[in-house]
XYZ file of C-alpha atoms in Angstrom:
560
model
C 0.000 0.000 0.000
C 1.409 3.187 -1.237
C 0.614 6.386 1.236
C 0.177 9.805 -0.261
C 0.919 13.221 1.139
C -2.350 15.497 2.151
C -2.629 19.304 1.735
C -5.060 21.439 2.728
C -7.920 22.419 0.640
C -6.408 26.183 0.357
C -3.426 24.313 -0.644
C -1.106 24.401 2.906
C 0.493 21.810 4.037
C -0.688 20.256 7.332
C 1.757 16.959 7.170
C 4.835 16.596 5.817
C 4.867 12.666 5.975
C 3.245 9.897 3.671
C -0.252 9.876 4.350
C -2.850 6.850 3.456
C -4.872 8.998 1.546
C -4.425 12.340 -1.184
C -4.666 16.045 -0.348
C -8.607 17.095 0.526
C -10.149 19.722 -1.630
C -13.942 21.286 -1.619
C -16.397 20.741 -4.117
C -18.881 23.710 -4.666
C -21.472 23.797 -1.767
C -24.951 22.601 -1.529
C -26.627 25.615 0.249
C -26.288 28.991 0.082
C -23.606 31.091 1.790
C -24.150 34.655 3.501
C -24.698 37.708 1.869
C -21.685 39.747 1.101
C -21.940 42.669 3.078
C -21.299 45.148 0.234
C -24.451 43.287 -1.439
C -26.102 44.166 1.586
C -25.359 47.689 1.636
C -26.741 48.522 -1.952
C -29.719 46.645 -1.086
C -30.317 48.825 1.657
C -29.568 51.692 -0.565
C -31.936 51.195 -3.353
C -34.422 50.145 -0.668
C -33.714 53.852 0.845
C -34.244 55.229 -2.252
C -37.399 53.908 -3.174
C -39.207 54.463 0.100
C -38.126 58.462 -0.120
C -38.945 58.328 -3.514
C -42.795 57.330 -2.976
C -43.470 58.681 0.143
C -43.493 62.529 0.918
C -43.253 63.906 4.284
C -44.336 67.503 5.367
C -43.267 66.829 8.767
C -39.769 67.914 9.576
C -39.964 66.091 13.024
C -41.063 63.114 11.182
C -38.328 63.360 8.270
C -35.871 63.838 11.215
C -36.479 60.686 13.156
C -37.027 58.523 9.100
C -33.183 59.636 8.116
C -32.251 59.003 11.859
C -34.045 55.629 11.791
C -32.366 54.712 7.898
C -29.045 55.991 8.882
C -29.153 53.550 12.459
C -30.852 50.699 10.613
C -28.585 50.958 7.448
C -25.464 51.009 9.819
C -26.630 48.579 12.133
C -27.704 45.838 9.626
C -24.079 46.123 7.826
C -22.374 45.570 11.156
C -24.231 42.625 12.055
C -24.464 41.443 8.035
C -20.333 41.698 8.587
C -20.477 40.595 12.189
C -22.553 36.998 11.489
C -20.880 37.009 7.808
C -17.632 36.449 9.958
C -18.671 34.391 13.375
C -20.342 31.740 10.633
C -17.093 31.604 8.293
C -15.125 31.224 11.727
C -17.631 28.452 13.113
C -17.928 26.044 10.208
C -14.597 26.425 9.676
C -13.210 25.732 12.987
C -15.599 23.358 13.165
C -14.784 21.565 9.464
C -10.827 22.001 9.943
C -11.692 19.627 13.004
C -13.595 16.884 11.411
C -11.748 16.786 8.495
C -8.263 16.464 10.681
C -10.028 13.937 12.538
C -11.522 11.704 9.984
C -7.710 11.835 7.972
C -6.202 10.948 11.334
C -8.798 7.890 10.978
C -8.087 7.385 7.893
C -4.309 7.328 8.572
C -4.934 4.877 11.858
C -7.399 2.373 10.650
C -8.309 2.725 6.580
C -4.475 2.346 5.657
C -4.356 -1.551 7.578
C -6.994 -2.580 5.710
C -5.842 -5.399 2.659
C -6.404 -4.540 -0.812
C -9.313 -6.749 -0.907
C -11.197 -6.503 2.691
C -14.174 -7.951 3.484
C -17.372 -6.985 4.021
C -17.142 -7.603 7.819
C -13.680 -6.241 7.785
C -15.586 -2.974 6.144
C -17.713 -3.138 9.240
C -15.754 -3.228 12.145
C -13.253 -0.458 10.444
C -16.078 1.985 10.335
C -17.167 1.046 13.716
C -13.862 1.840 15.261
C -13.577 5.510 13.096
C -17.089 6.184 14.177
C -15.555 6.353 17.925
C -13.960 8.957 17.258
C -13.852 12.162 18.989
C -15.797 14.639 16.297
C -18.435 11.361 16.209
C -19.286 11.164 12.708
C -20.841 8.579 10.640
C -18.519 7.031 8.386
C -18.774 4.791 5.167
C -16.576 2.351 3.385
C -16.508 1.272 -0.089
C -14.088 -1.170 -1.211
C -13.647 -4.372 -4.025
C -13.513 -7.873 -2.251
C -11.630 -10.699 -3.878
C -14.233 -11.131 -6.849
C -14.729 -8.209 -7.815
C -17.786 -7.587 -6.084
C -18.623 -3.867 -4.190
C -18.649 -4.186 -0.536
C -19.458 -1.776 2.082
C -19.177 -0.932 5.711
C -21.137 1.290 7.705
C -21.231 2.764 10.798
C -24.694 4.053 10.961
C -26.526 1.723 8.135
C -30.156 3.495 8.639
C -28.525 6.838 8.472
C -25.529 7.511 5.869
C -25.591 5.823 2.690
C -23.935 5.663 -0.288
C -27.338 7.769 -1.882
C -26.653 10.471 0.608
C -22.785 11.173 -0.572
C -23.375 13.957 -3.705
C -22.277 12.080 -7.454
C -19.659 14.831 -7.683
C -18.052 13.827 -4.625
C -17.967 10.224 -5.444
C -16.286 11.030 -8.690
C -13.697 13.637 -7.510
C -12.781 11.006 -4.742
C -12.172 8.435 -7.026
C -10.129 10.411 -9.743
C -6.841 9.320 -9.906
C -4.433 12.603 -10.458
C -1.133 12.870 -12.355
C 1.354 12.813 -10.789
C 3.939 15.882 -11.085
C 6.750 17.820 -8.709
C 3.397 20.142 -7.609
C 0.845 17.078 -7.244
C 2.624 13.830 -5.273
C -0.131 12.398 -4.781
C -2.874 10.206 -6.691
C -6.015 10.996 -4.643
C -7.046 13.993 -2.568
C -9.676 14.523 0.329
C -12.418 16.389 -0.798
C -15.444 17.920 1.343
C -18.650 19.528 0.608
C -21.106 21.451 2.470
C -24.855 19.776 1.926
C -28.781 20.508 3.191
C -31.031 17.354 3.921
C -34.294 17.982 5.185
C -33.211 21.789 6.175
C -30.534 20.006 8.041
C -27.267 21.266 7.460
C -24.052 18.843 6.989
C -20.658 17.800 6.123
C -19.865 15.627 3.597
C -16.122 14.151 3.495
C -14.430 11.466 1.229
C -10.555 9.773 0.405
C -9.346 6.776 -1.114
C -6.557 4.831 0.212
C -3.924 4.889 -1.728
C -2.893 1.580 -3.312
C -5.795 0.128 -2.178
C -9.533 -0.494 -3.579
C -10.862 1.413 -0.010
C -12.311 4.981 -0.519
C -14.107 5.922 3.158
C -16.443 8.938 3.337
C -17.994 10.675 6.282
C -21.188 12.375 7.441
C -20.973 15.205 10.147
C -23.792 17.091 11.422
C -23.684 20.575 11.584
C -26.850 21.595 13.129
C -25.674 22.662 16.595
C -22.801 25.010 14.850
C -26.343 25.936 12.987
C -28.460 26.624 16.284
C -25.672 28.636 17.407
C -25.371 30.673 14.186
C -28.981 31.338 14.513
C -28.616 32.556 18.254
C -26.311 34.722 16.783
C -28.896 36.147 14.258
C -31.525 36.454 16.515
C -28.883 38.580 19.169
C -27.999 40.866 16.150
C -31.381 41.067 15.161
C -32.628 42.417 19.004
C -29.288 44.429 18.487
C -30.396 46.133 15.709
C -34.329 46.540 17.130
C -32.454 48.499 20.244
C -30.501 50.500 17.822
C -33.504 51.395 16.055
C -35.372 52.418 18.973
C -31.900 54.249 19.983
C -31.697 56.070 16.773
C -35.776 57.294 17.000
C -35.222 58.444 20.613
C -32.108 60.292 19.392
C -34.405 61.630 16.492
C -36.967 62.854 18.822
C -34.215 64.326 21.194
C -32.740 66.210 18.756
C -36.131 67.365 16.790
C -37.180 68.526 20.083
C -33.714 71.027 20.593
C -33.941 71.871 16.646
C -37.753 72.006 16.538
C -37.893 73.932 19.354
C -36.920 77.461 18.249
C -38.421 76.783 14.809
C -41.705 76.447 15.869
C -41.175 79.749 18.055
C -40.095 81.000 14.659
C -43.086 80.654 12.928
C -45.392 81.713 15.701
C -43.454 85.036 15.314
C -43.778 84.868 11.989
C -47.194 84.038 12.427
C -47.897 86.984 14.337
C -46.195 89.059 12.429
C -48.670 87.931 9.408
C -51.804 89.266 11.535
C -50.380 92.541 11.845
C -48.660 92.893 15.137
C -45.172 93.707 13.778
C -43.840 94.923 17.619
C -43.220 90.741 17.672
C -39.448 89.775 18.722
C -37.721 86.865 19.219
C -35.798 86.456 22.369
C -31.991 85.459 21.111
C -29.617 83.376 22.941
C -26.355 81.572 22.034
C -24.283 82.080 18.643
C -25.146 79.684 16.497
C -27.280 79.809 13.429
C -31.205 79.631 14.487
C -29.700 82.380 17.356
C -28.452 83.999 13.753
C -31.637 83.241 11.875
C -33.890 85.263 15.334
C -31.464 88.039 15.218
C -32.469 88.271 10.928
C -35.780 87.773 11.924
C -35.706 91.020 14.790
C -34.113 93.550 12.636
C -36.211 92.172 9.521
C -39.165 92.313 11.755
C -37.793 96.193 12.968
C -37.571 97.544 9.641
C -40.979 96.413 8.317
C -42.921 97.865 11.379
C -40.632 101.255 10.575
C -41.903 101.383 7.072
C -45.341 100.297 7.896
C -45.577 103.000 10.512
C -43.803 105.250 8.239
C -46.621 104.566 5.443
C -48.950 104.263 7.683
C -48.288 107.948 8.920
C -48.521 109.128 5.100
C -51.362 107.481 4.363
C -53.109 109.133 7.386
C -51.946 112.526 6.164
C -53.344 112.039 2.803
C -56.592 111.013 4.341
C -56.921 113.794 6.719
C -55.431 116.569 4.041
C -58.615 114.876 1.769
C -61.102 114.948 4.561
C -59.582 118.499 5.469
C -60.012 119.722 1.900
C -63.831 118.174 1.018
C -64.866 119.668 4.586
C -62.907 122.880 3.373
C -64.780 122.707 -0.166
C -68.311 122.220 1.428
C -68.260 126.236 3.003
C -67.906 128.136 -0.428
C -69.677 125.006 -2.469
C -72.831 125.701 -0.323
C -72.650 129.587 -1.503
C -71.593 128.850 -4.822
C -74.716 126.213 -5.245
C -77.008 128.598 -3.883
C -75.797 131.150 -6.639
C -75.836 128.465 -9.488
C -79.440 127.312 -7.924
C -80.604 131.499 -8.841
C -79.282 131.195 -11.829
C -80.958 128.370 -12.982
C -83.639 129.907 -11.744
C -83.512 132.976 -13.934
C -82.337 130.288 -17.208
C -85.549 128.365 -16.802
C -87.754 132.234 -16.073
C -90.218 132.995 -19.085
C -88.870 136.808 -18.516
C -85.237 135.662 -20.133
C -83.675 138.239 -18.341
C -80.145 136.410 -18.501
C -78.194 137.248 -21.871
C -78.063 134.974 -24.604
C -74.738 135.324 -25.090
C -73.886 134.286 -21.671
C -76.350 131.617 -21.043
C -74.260 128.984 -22.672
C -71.235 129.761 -19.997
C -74.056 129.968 -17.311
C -75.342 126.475 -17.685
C -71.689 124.995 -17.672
C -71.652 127.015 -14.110
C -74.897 125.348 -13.084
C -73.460 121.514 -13.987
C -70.348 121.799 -13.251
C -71.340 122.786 -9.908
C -73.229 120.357 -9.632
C -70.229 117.725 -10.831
C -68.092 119.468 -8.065
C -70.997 119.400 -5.194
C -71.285 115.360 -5.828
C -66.934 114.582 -6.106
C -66.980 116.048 -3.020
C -69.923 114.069 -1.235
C -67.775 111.166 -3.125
C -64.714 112.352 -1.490
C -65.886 112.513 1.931
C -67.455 109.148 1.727
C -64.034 107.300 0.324
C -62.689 109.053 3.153
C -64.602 107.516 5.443
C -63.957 104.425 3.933
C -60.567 104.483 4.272
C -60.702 105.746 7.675
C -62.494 102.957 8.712
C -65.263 105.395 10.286
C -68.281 103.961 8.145
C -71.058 102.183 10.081
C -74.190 99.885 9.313
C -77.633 101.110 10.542
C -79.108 98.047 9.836
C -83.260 97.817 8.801
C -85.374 94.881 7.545
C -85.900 95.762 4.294
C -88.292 94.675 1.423
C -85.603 94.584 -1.566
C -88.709 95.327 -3.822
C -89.610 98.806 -2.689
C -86.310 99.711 -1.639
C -85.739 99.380 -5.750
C -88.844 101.264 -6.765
C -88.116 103.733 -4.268
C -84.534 104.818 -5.933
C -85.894 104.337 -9.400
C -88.780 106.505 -8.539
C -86.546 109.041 -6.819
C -84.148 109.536 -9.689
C -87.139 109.449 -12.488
C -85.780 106.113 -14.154
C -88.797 104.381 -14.014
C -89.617 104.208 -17.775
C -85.881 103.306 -18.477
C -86.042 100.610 -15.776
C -87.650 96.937 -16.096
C -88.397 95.665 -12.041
C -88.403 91.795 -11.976
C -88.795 91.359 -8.219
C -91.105 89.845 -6.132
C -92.166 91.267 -2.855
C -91.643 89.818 0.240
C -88.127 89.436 -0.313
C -87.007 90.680 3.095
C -83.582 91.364 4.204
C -81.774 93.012 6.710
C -79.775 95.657 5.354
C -78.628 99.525 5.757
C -81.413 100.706 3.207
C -79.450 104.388 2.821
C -75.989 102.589 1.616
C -78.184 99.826 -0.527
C -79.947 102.421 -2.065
C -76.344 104.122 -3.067
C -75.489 100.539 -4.606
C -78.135 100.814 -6.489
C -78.196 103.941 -8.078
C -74.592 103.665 -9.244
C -75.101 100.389 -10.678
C -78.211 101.545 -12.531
C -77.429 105.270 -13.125
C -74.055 103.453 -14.727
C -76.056 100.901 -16.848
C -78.206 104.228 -17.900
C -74.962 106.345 -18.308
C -73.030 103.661 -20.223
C -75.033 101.200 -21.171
C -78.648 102.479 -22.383
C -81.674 101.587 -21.685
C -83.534 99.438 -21.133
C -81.859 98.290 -17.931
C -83.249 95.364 -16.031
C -82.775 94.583 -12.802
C -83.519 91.054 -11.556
C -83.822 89.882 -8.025
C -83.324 86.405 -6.612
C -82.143 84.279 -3.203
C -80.069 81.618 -3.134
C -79.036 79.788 0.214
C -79.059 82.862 2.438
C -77.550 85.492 0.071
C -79.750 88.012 -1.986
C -78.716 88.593 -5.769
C -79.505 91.863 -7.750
C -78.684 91.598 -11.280
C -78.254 94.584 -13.384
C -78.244 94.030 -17.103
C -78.447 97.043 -19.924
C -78.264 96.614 -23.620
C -75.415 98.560 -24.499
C -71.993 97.197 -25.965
C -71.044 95.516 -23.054
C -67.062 96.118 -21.599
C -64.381 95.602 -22.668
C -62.189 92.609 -21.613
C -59.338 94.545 -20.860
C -61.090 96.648 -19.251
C -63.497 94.472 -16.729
C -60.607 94.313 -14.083
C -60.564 97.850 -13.321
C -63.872 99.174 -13.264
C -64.163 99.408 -9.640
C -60.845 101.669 -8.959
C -61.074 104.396 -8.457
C -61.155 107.384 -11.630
C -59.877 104.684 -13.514
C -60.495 105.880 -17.550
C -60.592 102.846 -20.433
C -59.232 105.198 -22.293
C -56.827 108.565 -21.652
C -58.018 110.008 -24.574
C -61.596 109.897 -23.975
C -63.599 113.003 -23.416
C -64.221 113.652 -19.905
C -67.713 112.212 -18.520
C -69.725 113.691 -16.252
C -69.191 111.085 -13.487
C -66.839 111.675 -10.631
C -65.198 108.471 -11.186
C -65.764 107.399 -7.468
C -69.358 105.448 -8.224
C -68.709 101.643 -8.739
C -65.843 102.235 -6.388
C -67.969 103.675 -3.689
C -70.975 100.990 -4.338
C -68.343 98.251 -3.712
C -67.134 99.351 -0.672
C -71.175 99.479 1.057
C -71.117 95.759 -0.430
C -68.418 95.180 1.208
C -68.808 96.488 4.292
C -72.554 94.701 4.354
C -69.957 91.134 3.908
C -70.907 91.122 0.149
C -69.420 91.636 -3.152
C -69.921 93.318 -6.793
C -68.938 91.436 -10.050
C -68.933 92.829 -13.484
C -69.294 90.551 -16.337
C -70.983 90.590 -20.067
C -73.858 88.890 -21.062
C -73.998 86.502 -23.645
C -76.218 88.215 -26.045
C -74.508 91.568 -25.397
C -74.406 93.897 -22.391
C -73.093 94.573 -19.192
C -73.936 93.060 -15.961
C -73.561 93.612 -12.465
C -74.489 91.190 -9.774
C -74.830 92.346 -6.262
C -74.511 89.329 -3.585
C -75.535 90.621 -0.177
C -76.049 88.723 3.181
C -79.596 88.575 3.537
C -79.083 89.426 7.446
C -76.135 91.645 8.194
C -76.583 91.356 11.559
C -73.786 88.694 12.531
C -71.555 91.143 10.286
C -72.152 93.860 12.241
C -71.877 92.148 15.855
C -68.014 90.717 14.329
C -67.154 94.661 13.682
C -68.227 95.261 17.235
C -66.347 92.612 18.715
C -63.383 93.398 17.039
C -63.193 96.962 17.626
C -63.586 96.150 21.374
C -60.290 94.130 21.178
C -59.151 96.512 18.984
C -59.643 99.296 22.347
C -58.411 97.036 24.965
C -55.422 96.526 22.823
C -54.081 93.213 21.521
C -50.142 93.955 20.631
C -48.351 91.690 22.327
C -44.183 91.000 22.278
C -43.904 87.336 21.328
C -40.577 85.514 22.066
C -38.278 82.956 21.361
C -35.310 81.163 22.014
């Protein structure tokens, strides 16, 4: 019997001495190895990726403790990917470099003595006595008796057969190798990692050199597997409790970076409704301390220029309100005259000159143009001064329109479609100025006929106006309620003060309604009036508020 020298299946050498069986090598694996940890990482990558790419958070606290939570998780699962990827490599292999030693020191002590030949009892016993070894596999023998015939000893018959040792095993045992100054030896051990019933094992095999013996072993390596999957479940608790870490951390520092934010926008906040003596209260140096000092001085400029704008706009209201009262004194003498001289234009006596009468009836209207800019005046003043009141009635919407069509002699030009009984409660003096600028306008501008329409829907009242003239035009329609706006700047002056629709939308907006201009299909202009049928809620809101407004409601807001 010729022994052979055995290497290592990395290709050390581990004897240096004739050994009864070749160098041991490892066929490819029946189960599935580890993950890489690198594989691991872009997994967790692209599955980073594609949960911030479908979900969208508006929470900054909650975006805080997701990153957090990623960034722990993604770490975490890499060092225990790396951590088990290592303890398993170090376990089996520990565990393999063992049996295999042991089952070639078998080998060496008990295969080698058998004869050429053995028998099948000689089989028997052999594999009995390597069984007893110290790593306690299950070993099987396969040899060639005298005739020829297969024979085979086993030291676990019910449990390791020749069916459970993998084809490509069997044939790389049994390969005879050339010889060369690299390769002294005809046979090698080889080994290979298999699953049986979820049951991992180990899967040896030699042939005795010289001889018609080739012995394989089964090792079990479920407890080196119960271990490994103590290990998983440990790293798996260990990454639960760095999770939990990493929210808690997440929350910690949302709370410290939150913190002054959300000061921040109540500031700003406040600063939106108006009450621009808001400050922040700074402390420290770094940036949020820089962003409330930007916020202070930006907050300490605006209430300047406010205040500063404020202060103009108060002197242009007061220098109009000065001059209309100013106006009224000689107006009222200067009517009174132009009312004379009416007087003596309409007289059958014609004692005013013909020559003059032409300049005298100019007088006479455009007195009368100056009398009513001024009224107009003095009402947009109040306006703006935030002086103009509701003296609310109940109201039948019906006669309220008859009345100012009747009052301004429109009634022939004016088509009523109105049913009475329509009650609301209004301020009938400022409704009745609504409508006569809407319909004096329609008159003015539009022609006649004008209809007005009257409807309720829900609990708002709608007045249509409609005329038949050539409607307005679309550039046009945005600015007919400001104020002396002209279409044109080459148009001839009208006799308007330029103050109507403007003045009619602020009553409907001080009654909690609004004015819309649009053009009818078939051609014309029309204005809709919506009104709160009852005011009265309005009007209790505008007390309310100016009862804060007297108590004062300014307060210095701060942060840190």
């Amino acid at each position: 019997m010729c022994p052979a020298a055995a290497r290592e299946d990395r290709g050390r050498s581990v004897l240096a001495h004739p050994d009864p069986y070749g160098p041991r090598s490892r066929l490819p694996t029946g189960h599935s190895s580890v993950t890489p940890p690198h594989d691991e990482l872009r997994g967790w990558a692209a599955a980073r990726r594609a949960i911030l790419a479908g979900v969208r958070f508006t929470s900054l606290r909650l975006r805080l403790v997701v990153v957090f939570g990623l960034v722990a998780l993604t770490a975490a699962v890499s060092a225990s990917g790396i951590a088990y990827w290592l303890n398993r490599e170090a376990v089996l292999t520990r565990t393999q470099d063992a049996v295999l030693r042991d089952f070639q020191q078998e080998m060496r002590n008990h295969a080698s003595m058998l004869p050429v030949h053995p028998a099948q009892d000689e089989l028997q016993r052999t594999a009995g006595q390597m069984a007893n070894s110290s790593q306690r596999f299950s070993v099987l023998l396969v040899a060639q008796d005298g005739d020829g015939r297969t024979v085979i000893g086993n030291s676990a018959l019910d449990t390791f057969t020749l069916d459970d040792v993998p084809k490509s095993l069997q044939k790389a045992v049994n390969k005879e190798q050339s010889l060369s100054s690299n390769n002294k030896s005809a046979y090698h051990l080889y080994w290979q990692r298999i699953t049986d019933h979820d049951k991992p094992y180990l899967v040896g095999g030699a042939r005795v050199i010289g001889g018609t013996t080739t012995g394989y072993m089964l090792k079990s390596l479920e407890p080196e597997a119960k271990d490994l999957n103590s290990l998983a479940w440990s790293l798996g608790i260990a990454t639960g409790l760095a999770l939990i870490g990493s929210a808690l951390l997440a929350q910690a520092a949302a709370t410290t970076v939150l913190k002054p934010v959300h000061r921040l926008g109540i500031a700003a906040r406040r600063l939106g409704e108006g009450k621009l003596d808001t400050r922040l209260r700074v402390s420290g140096t770094d940036e949020l301390a820089d962003l409330s000092r930007t916020f202070n001085h930006t907050a300490e400029s605006l209430e300047k220029r406010v205040d500063d704008m404020s202060a103009r706009e108060e002197a242009s209201r007061r220098f109009v309100a000065d001059m209309s009262h100013e106006l009224r004194t000689p107006l009222t003498a200067i009517t009174a005259v132009t009312e004379i001289l009416e007087e003596e234009l309409d007289a059958e006596t014609g004692s005013v000159d013909p020559m003059i009468e032409p300049a005298v009836r100019l007088v006479v209207s455009e007195t009368r143009r100056l009398n009513d800019l001024v009224e107009n005046l003095m009402e947009v003043t109040r306006f703006d001064a935030g002086t103009a009141r509701l003296v609310l009635d109940d109201v039948d919407i019906a006669d309220q329109i008859t009345s100012c069509i009747d009052a301004r002699a429109w009634l022939d030009a004016v088509d009523l479609d109105a049913e009475r009984g329509i009650m609301a409660r209004l301020d009938p003096r400022r409704l009745d100025v609504i409508l006569a600028n809407l319909i004096g306008n329609a008159l003015k501008h539009g022609g006649s006929p004008v209809r007005v329409s009257v409807r309720v829907e829900a609990d708002d009242l709608l007045i249509e106006v409609q005329d038949h003239g050539p409607g307005i035009p679309e550039d046009v329609l945005p600015h007919v309620f400001d104020r002396f706006y002209k279409a044109s700047a080459s148009r001839p002056r009208s006799e308007g003060s330029g103050l109507g629709l403007s003045i009619a939308l602020e009553n409907a907006h001080i009654h909690g309604g609004e004015i819309t201009a649009a053009n009818a299909p078939k051609g014309g202009a029309v204005f809709t009036l919506r009104l709160p049928q009852d005011a009265s809620e309005l009007l209790a809101d505008d007390e309310r508020e100016r009862e804060r407004g007297r108590h004062g409601n300014g307060t210095e807001g701060s942060a840190g």
